[in-house]
Amino acid sequence: MPVIAPMPAGTRAAGVTGIPSPRESAEGTVSAGTSVDHLTETYRAHYRSLLGLAALLLDDTASCEDVVQEAFIRVHSARKRVRDPEKTLAYLRQTVVNLSRSALRRRILGLKLLSKPMPDMASAEEGAYDQLERDALIKAMRGLQRRQREVLVLRYFADMTEAQVAETLGISLGSVKAYGSRGIAALRVAMEATA
């Protein structure tokens, strides 16, 4: 039978009883999952890279910021499912990719439902987004198929291994290699055409 030593008298002050409070359990410091502090730290440290990831999949700054913030909110509410704190960034990236896909689907549906086209007007967001664009490479990336673009962005921009890309997108390692090589070949052709 194990021996339980009493807590020192000084630690019993201020309501510390050795039993985790409901707040501690809710924040994940005692229970399984990543803590709020770790999630917030990871989000702050990688905000720019997450925003850049969204920018390569979407086409305006406001949508990119919305997607990245929504990704934080969703991972925050499901943080107990992130059993390994080291995977917090992977969960954030995956959520950014999924939310970007959903945003694009909504736009396509919205365009189909519009009875007449919207006037082509420049907006303040376009001016801000121009700063994120990186000359001909970004334009060439937009011309790629969706899956090729996702593989190349995750592989080279987010600096993931092929195995991590496969896990993030839910496809096989062979598919990652195939989409990657086809995407690079298409980029070469597009870049040579603009040169």
mmCIF file of N, CA and C in Angstrom, residues 53 56 137 141 148-162 165 176-177 179-181 183-184 187-188:
data_model
loop_
_atom_site.group_PDB
_atom_site.id
_atom_site.type_symbol
_atom_site.label_atom_id
_atom_site.label_comp_id
_atom_site.label_asym_id
_atom_site.label_seq_id
_atom_site.Cartn_x
_atom_site.Cartn_y
_atom_site.Cartn_z
ATOM 1 N N LEU A 53 -0.161 30.488 -45.526
ATOM 2 C CA LEU A 53 -0.746 29.251 -46.036
ATOM 3 C C LEU A 53 -2.142 29.526 -46.583
ATOM 4 N N LEU A 56 -2.080 31.453 -49.896
ATOM 5 C CA LEU A 56 -1.768 30.677 -51.090
ATOM 6 C C LEU A 56 -2.960 29.850 -51.564
ATOM 7 N N LEU A 137 5.173 33.654 -59.559
ATOM 8 C CA LEU A 137 5.029 32.344 -58.922
ATOM 9 C C LEU A 137 3.642 32.157 -58.332
ATOM 10 N N MET A 141 0.870 29.482 -59.382
ATOM 11 C CA MET A 141 0.292 28.567 -58.395
ATOM 12 C C MET A 141 -1.230 28.528 -58.508
ATOM 13 N N GLN A 148 -2.821 19.746 -56.480
ATOM 14 C CA GLN A 148 -1.409 20.047 -56.737
ATOM 15 C C GLN A 148 -0.977 21.255 -55.920
ATOM 16 N N ARG A 149 -1.814 22.270 -55.911
ATOM 17 C CA ARG A 149 -1.494 23.489 -55.166
ATOM 18 C C ARG A 149 -1.373 23.194 -53.678
ATOM 19 N N GLU A 150 -2.310 22.416 -53.130
ATOM 20 C CA GLU A 150 -2.271 22.088 -51.705
ATOM 21 C C GLU A 150 -0.997 21.319 -51.354
ATOM 22 N N VAL A 151 -0.633 20.350 -52.189
ATOM 23 C CA VAL A 151 0.572 19.560 -51.924
ATOM 24 C C VAL A 151 1.811 20.453 -51.956
ATOM 25 N N LEU A 152 1.924 21.304 -52.973
ATOM 26 C CA LEU A 152 3.110 22.157 -53.086
ATOM 27 C C LEU A 152 3.185 23.182 -51.953
ATOM 28 N N VAL A 153 2.057 23.744 -51.578
ATOM 29 C CA VAL A 153 2.050 24.731 -50.490
ATOM 30 C C VAL A 153 2.480 24.075 -49.181
ATOM 31 N N LEU A 154 1.890 22.922 -48.875
ATOM 32 C CA LEU A 154 2.238 22.259 -47.617
ATOM 33 C C LEU A 154 3.670 21.733 -47.641
ATOM 34 N N ARG A 155 4.091 21.215 -48.782
ATOM 35 C CA ARG A 155 5.426 20.601 -48.877
ATOM 36 C C ARG A 155 6.531 21.650 -48.814
ATOM 37 N N TYR A 156 6.390 22.727 -49.589
ATOM 38 C CA TYR A 156 7.489 23.681 -49.717
ATOM 39 C C TYR A 156 7.291 24.969 -48.918
ATOM 40 N N PHE A 157 6.056 25.455 -48.793
ATOM 41 C CA PHE A 157 5.847 26.676 -48.014
ATOM 42 C C PHE A 157 5.783 26.359 -46.526
ATOM 43 N N ALA A 158 5.011 25.343 -46.172
ATOM 44 C CA ALA A 158 4.877 24.974 -44.757
ATOM 45 C C ALA A 158 6.019 24.063 -44.310
ATOM 46 N N ASP A 159 6.888 23.661 -45.234
ATOM 47 C CA ASP A 159 8.079 22.859 -44.943
ATOM 48 C C ASP A 159 7.740 21.530 -44.259
ATOM 49 N N MET A 160 6.694 20.877 -44.778
ATOM 50 C CA MET A 160 6.315 19.562 -44.249
ATOM 51 C C MET A 160 6.996 18.463 -45.055
ATOM 52 N N THR A 161 7.169 17.316 -44.431
ATOM 53 C CA THR A 161 7.668 16.157 -45.165
ATOM 54 C C THR A 161 6.528 15.598 -46.003
ATOM 55 N N GLU A 162 6.861 14.719 -46.939
ATOM 56 C CA GLU A 162 5.820 14.107 -47.776
ATOM 57 C C GLU A 162 4.837 13.318 -46.914
ATOM 58 N N VAL A 165 2.441 15.739 -45.255
ATOM 59 C CA VAL A 165 1.481 16.242 -46.233
ATOM 60 C C VAL A 165 0.402 15.191 -46.477
ATOM 61 N N VAL A 176 0.885 12.046 -52.949
ATOM 62 C CA VAL A 176 1.618 13.281 -52.655
ATOM 63 C C VAL A 176 2.753 13.455 -53.651
ATOM 64 N N LYS A 177 3.494 12.382 -53.898
ATOM 65 C CA LYS A 177 4.619 12.452 -54.847
ATOM 66 C C LYS A 177 4.122 12.767 -56.253
ATOM 67 N N TYR A 179 1.182 14.242 -57.231
ATOM 68 C CA TYR A 179 0.673 15.614 -57.319
ATOM 69 C C TYR A 179 1.818 16.619 -57.269
ATOM 70 N N GLY A 180 2.814 16.339 -56.440
ATOM 71 C CA GLY A 180 3.953 17.241 -56.322
ATOM 72 C C GLY A 180 4.742 17.349 -57.618
ATOM 73 N N SER A 181 5.052 16.218 -58.228
ATOM 74 C CA SER A 181 5.859 16.258 -59.458
ATOM 75 C C SER A 181 5.076 16.880 -60.606
ATOM 76 N N GLY A 183 2.669 19.084 -60.267
ATOM 77 C CA GLY A 183 2.545 20.505 -59.952
ATOM 78 C C GLY A 183 3.805 21.281 -60.286
ATOM 79 N N ILE A 184 4.968 20.708 -59.973
ATOM 80 C CA ILE A 184 6.241 21.377 -60.291
ATOM 81 C C ILE A 184 6.420 21.493 -61.804
ATOM 82 N N LEU A 187 4.235 24.238 -62.985
ATOM 83 C CA LEU A 187 4.802 25.542 -62.613
ATOM 84 C C LEU A 187 5.933 25.950 -63.546
ATOM 85 N N ARG A 188 6.790 24.971 -63.905
ATOM 86 C CA ARG A 188 7.886 25.290 -64.839
ATOM 87 C C ARG A 188 7.349 25.828 -66.144
#
